[in-house]
């Protein structure tokens, strides 16, 4: 809002008085509340000439001043002369003349300034003067806003792509835009004075009269109308009409928007004919679609049933298999067995592992065929992944006297983004086959960068062995499900032929391909590529890494040589409803020196947690009465309530489940669990879980023995 005001008076004290009146802080009302309005901007001058000079300077710069307050009697230029000068430059400027004399009558003032003047006689009431000034400023700004709005509205009408016209109650055109004139072949000048009836035939003229009558009744409507061009041609239009009213509320005419729909009607007619022609074809297709839908529903139902069956069977098989493999592993670690007994148990363990791998392969193949296998993208260390896979097979290679080497080509990126789990699965399959089918010689793993793009790298992996090789006629089908080189291979070495089929599918899903080069008695070279996302990282120097028959791997394969860490000071709660799994997990925990309490379901677990604190909970997911998910939710809610009361409490919960699908881990973590252990699990896997979550508490327990730290279990015992 423009609130600028110029004041001229040759009395300096009076100028200061004016400033006190108009520059008061009106941003606060008498209730002390802030207003959004800006204060009046006052400029004062000691005579009329200076005010005129300032006004004209601002006018030339395009800066408008709404109001001038002038004393009548001033030196150089009096108030009335100054008002005439600035009014000549800007006819819309508001003028207030203030005087104590009657040299010039108010009527003479109004005559010289075309009646647009306000006369205030001294002495005056300052509140009334302030109200007059604020009212005039608001009125001036309102007029400017209305003028601008009217200009914008007129420009919209004139520049609209639609034909726009207004007609009075008799149908005479009072306004038409250029679009309307062009639409019917006229210029704007020739439109003036015409009637809407000039654009219709006799039949439509009666329709126009009826429509105007409806408009007088206050009805707006939209309808099609054929209008006649200047050249006699017709135009199909859609006419939208609304009533207009004068300031006193009486009907003044109709506002009409006219759209040329000729092209739309032609297109509609074309589409109508096309629709008729395609209806017959649609009817024929409908039957085919219905039949296809029935087949698709059957296939979807069968696929869903298959997936559910495999998931349930996997769970049901893994549960007893957990007991079989777990107790066999405990027996195998018992130093009191004879060599023959150890041999029997080792054979049984190997058979159980084979069965577990077969279950995993069938699940993976089923997910791939159902399109449910997903490739994740996460950052990983390529050398670390490949070296760990190689180390995993070092002991097996050592036992067979095979040299196992790993080579990285120079320039191969180290840190990449992709799916390390699936890449590891492919490498484990190929390297496992190489160790299985090689009796002597060597096996090598080579990694190099095949091509490099701006955002990705295509990596090449080669697994070469000196094993039995593959016949040429078997190579084309080697990557098909359940394919083996020959029946004797299956009988001698075992396997179902699923591994290479799964590897081939995974490699394709990772943007690469796989092939093999082999000959009987000369070994095989399996090559595959995967496309991975790049991240800035140092390149790897091509230095071969060798595991020979004289250098067995260490780390994970030294489990028996490493001293078991006791966890005797820590309390563990095992929540498991299966008696076999209860006995197995308790025995495994005892192997590590752990003491465990038992709960058959979630409700019993909550009761035990109310009685004492635990350092770790091993939680089965599927149990009667209350499952692991519900129990975890209750535990986490109680912990949150404790934190609100200022007591920090969080017991780690590790899920124990026979479900092994990709999403099961995420479901457990989202339910509030901290980790995940899939059945059947081995002693080393349980050791990893215990170390991950109890190692810090174990250190605290050792310090407690020295009298420095109190463990959570001891705190529980003391309470």
JSON list of N, CA and C in Angstrom, two decimals, residues 330-357:
[
{"chain": "A", "resi": 330, "resn": "UNK", "atom": "N", "xyz": [27.76, -81.52, 17.96]},
{"chain": "A", "resi": 330, "resn": "UNK", "atom": "CA", "xyz": [28.20, -81.61, 19.34]},
{"chain": "A", "resi": 330, "resn": "UNK", "atom": "C", "xyz": [28.94, -82.93, 19.60]},
{"chain": "A", "resi": 331, "resn": "UNK", "atom": "N", "xyz": [28.37, -84.03, 19.03]},
{"chain": "A", "resi": 331, "resn": "UNK", "atom": "CA", "xyz": [29.05, -85.32, 19.17]},
{"chain": "A", "resi": 331, "resn": "UNK", "atom": "C", "xyz": [30.41, -85.31, 18.51]},
{"chain": "A", "resi": 332, "resn": "UNK", "atom": "N", "xyz": [30.49, -84.66, 17.34]},
{"chain": "A", "resi": 332, "resn": "UNK", "atom": "CA", "xyz": [31.75, -84.63, 16.61]},
{"chain": "A", "resi": 332, "resn": "UNK", "atom": "C", "xyz": [32.84, -83.91, 17.40]},
{"chain": "A", "resi": 333, "resn": "UNK", "atom": "N", "xyz": [32.44, -82.98, 18.26]},
{"chain": "A", "resi": 333, "resn": "UNK", "atom": "CA", "xyz": [33.41, -82.23, 19.05]},
{"chain": "A", "resi": 333, "resn": "UNK", "atom": "C", "xyz": [33.75, -82.94, 20.37]},
{"chain": "A", "resi": 334, "resn": "UNK", "atom": "N", "xyz": [33.10, -84.06, 20.62]},
{"chain": "A", "resi": 334, "resn": "UNK", "atom": "CA", "xyz": [33.37, -84.82, 21.84]},
{"chain": "A", "resi": 334, "resn": "UNK", "atom": "C", "xyz": [34.65, -85.63, 21.66]},
{"chain": "A", "resi": 335, "resn": "UNK", "atom": "N", "xyz": [35.66, -85.35, 22.44]},
{"chain": "A", "resi": 335, "resn": "UNK", "atom": "CA", "xyz": [36.96, -86.01, 22.27]},
{"chain": "A", "resi": 335, "resn": "UNK", "atom": "C", "xyz": [36.99, -87.46, 22.72]},
{"chain": "A", "resi": 336, "resn": "UNK", "atom": "N", "xyz": [35.89, -87.99, 23.26]},
{"chain": "A", "resi": 336, "resn": "UNK", "atom": "CA", "xyz": [35.88, -89.37, 23.76]},
{"chain": "A", "resi": 336, "resn": "UNK", "atom": "C", "xyz": [35.48, -90.38, 22.69]},
{"chain": "A", "resi": 337, "resn": "UNK", "atom": "N", "xyz": [35.13, -89.94, 21.49]},
{"chain": "A", "resi": 337, "resn": "UNK", "atom": "CA", "xyz": [34.69, -90.86, 20.44]},
{"chain": "A", "resi": 337, "resn": "UNK", "atom": "C", "xyz": [35.89, -91.58, 19.84]},
{"chain": "A", "resi": 338, "resn": "UNK", "atom": "N", "xyz": [35.63, -92.80, 19.36]},
{"chain": "A", "resi": 338, "resn": "UNK", "atom": "CA", "xyz": [36.66, -93.54, 18.62]},
{"chain": "A", "resi": 338, "resn": "UNK", "atom": "C", "xyz": [36.80, -92.97, 17.23]},
{"chain": "A", "resi": 339, "resn": "UNK", "atom": "N", "xyz": [37.86, -93.30, 16.53]},
{"chain": "A", "resi": 339, "resn": "UNK", "atom": "CA", "xyz": [38.06, -92.83, 15.16]},
{"chain": "A", "resi": 339, "resn": "UNK", "atom": "C", "xyz": [36.93, -93.29, 14.26]},
{"chain": "A", "resi": 340, "resn": "UNK", "atom": "N", "xyz": [36.47, -94.54, 14.44]},
{"chain": "A", "resi": 340, "resn": "UNK", "atom": "CA", "xyz": [35.39, -95.05, 13.61]},
{"chain": "A", "resi": 340, "resn": "UNK", "atom": "C", "xyz": [34.10, -94.27, 13.86]},
{"chain": "A", "resi": 341, "resn": "UNK", "atom": "N", "xyz": [33.83, -93.95, 15.15]},
{"chain": "A", "resi": 341, "resn": "UNK", "atom": "CA", "xyz": [32.63, -93.17, 15.48]},
{"chain": "A", "resi": 341, "resn": "UNK", "atom": "C", "xyz": [32.72, -91.76, 14.89]},
{"chain": "A", "resi": 342, "resn": "UNK", "atom": "N", "xyz": [33.89, -91.15, 15.00]},
{"chain": "A", "resi": 342, "resn": "UNK", "atom": "CA", "xyz": [34.07, -89.83, 14.40]},
{"chain": "A", "resi": 342, "resn": "UNK", "atom": "C", "xyz": [33.84, -89.86, 12.90]},
{"chain": "A", "resi": 343, "resn": "UNK", "atom": "N", "xyz": [34.30, -90.94, 12.26]},
{"chain": "A", "resi": 343, "resn": "UNK", "atom": "CA", "xyz": [34.10, -91.07, 10.80]},
{"chain": "A", "resi": 343, "resn": "UNK", "atom": "C", "xyz": [32.62, -91.16, 10.47]},
{"chain": "A", "resi": 344, "resn": "UNK", "atom": "N", "xyz": [31.88, -91.97, 11.25]},
{"chain": "A", "resi": 344, "resn": "UNK", "atom": "CA", "xyz": [30.44, -92.10, 11.01]},
{"chain": "A", "resi": 344, "resn": "UNK", "atom": "C", "xyz": [29.74, -90.74, 11.16]},
{"chain": "A", "resi": 345, "resn": "UNK", "atom": "N", "xyz": [30.11, -90.03, 12.23]},
{"chain": "A", "resi": 345, "resn": "UNK", "atom": "CA", "xyz": [29.45, -88.74, 12.50]},
{"chain": "A", "resi": 345, "resn": "UNK", "atom": "C", "xyz": [29.80, -87.72, 11.41]},
{"chain": "A", "resi": 346, "resn": "UNK", "atom": "N", "xyz": [31.07, -87.71, 10.97]},
{"chain": "A", "resi": 346, "resn": "UNK", "atom": "CA", "xyz": [31.47, -86.79, 9.91]},
{"chain": "A", "resi": 346, "resn": "UNK", "atom": "C", "xyz": [30.69, -87.07, 8.63]},
{"chain": "A", "resi": 347, "resn": "UNK", "atom": "N", "xyz": [30.48, -88.36, 8.34]},
{"chain": "A", "resi": 347, "resn": "UNK", "atom": "CA", "xyz": [29.69, -88.71, 7.15]},
{"chain": "A", "resi": 347, "resn": "UNK", "atom": "C", "xyz": [28.25, -88.24, 7.29]},
{"chain": "A", "resi": 348, "resn": "UNK", "atom": "N", "xyz": [27.68, -88.43, 8.47]},
{"chain": "A", "resi": 348, "resn": "UNK", "atom": "CA", "xyz": [26.30, -87.99, 8.70]},
{"chain": "A", "resi": 348, "resn": "UNK", "atom": "C", "xyz": [26.18, -86.47, 8.60]},
{"chain": "A", "resi": 349, "resn": "UNK", "atom": "N", "xyz": [27.19, -85.75, 9.14]},
{"chain": "A", "resi": 349, "resn": "UNK", "atom": "CA", "xyz": [27.19, -84.28, 9.03]},
{"chain": "A", "resi": 349, "resn": "UNK", "atom": "C", "xyz": [27.25, -83.83, 7.59]},
{"chain": "A", "resi": 350, "resn": "UNK", "atom": "N", "xyz": [28.12, -84.48, 6.81]},
{"chain": "A", "resi": 350, "resn": "UNK", "atom": "CA", "xyz": [28.24, -84.12, 5.39]},
{"chain": "A", "resi": 350, "resn": "UNK", "atom": "C", "xyz": [26.93, -84.37, 4.66]},
{"chain": "A", "resi": 351, "resn": "UNK", "atom": "N", "xyz": [26.26, -85.47, 5.00]},
{"chain": "A", "resi": 351, "resn": "UNK", "atom": "CA", "xyz": [24.97, -85.77, 4.35]},
{"chain": "A", "resi": 351, "resn": "UNK", "atom": "C", "xyz": [23.92, -84.73, 4.74]},
{"chain": "A", "resi": 352, "resn": "UNK", "atom": "N", "xyz": [23.93, -84.33, 6.00]},
{"chain": "A", "resi": 352, "resn": "UNK", "atom": "CA", "xyz": [22.99, -83.30, 6.43]},
{"chain": "A", "resi": 352, "resn": "UNK", "atom": "C", "xyz": [23.24, -81.97, 5.75]},
{"chain": "A", "resi": 353, "resn": "UNK", "atom": "N", "xyz": [24.53, -81.60, 5.61]},
{"chain": "A", "resi": 353, "resn": "UNK", "atom": "CA", "xyz": [24.86, -80.36, 4.90]},
{"chain": "A", "resi": 353, "resn": "UNK", "atom": "C", "xyz": [24.41, -80.42, 3.46]},
{"chain": "A", "resi": 354, "resn": "UNK", "atom": "N", "xyz": [24.58, -81.58, 2.83]},
{"chain": "A", "resi": 354, "resn": "UNK", "atom": "CA", "xyz": [24.13, -81.75, 1.44]},
{"chain": "A", "resi": 354, "resn": "UNK", "atom": "C", "xyz": [22.62, -81.55, 1.34]},
{"chain": "A", "resi": 355, "resn": "UNK", "atom": "N", "xyz": [21.90, -82.13, 2.29]},
{"chain": "A", "resi": 355, "resn": "UNK", "atom": "CA", "xyz": [20.44, -81.97, 2.29]},
{"chain": "A", "resi": 355, "resn": "UNK", "atom": "C", "xyz": [20.06, -80.51, 2.49]},
{"chain": "A", "resi": 356, "resn": "UNK", "atom": "N", "xyz": [20.76, -79.81, 3.38]},
{"chain": "A", "resi": 356, "resn": "UNK", "atom": "CA", "xyz": [20.47, -78.39, 3.62]},
{"chain": "A", "resi": 356, "resn": "UNK", "atom": "C", "xyz": [20.74, -77.56, 2.37]},
{"chain": "A", "resi": 357, "resn": "UNK", "atom": "N", "xyz": [21.86, -77.83, 1.70]},
{"chain": "A", "resi": 357, "resn": "UNK", "atom": "CA", "xyz": [22.16, -77.11, 0.45]},
{"chain": "A", "resi": 357, "resn": "UNK", "atom": "C", "xyz": [21.11, -77.37, -0.60]}
]
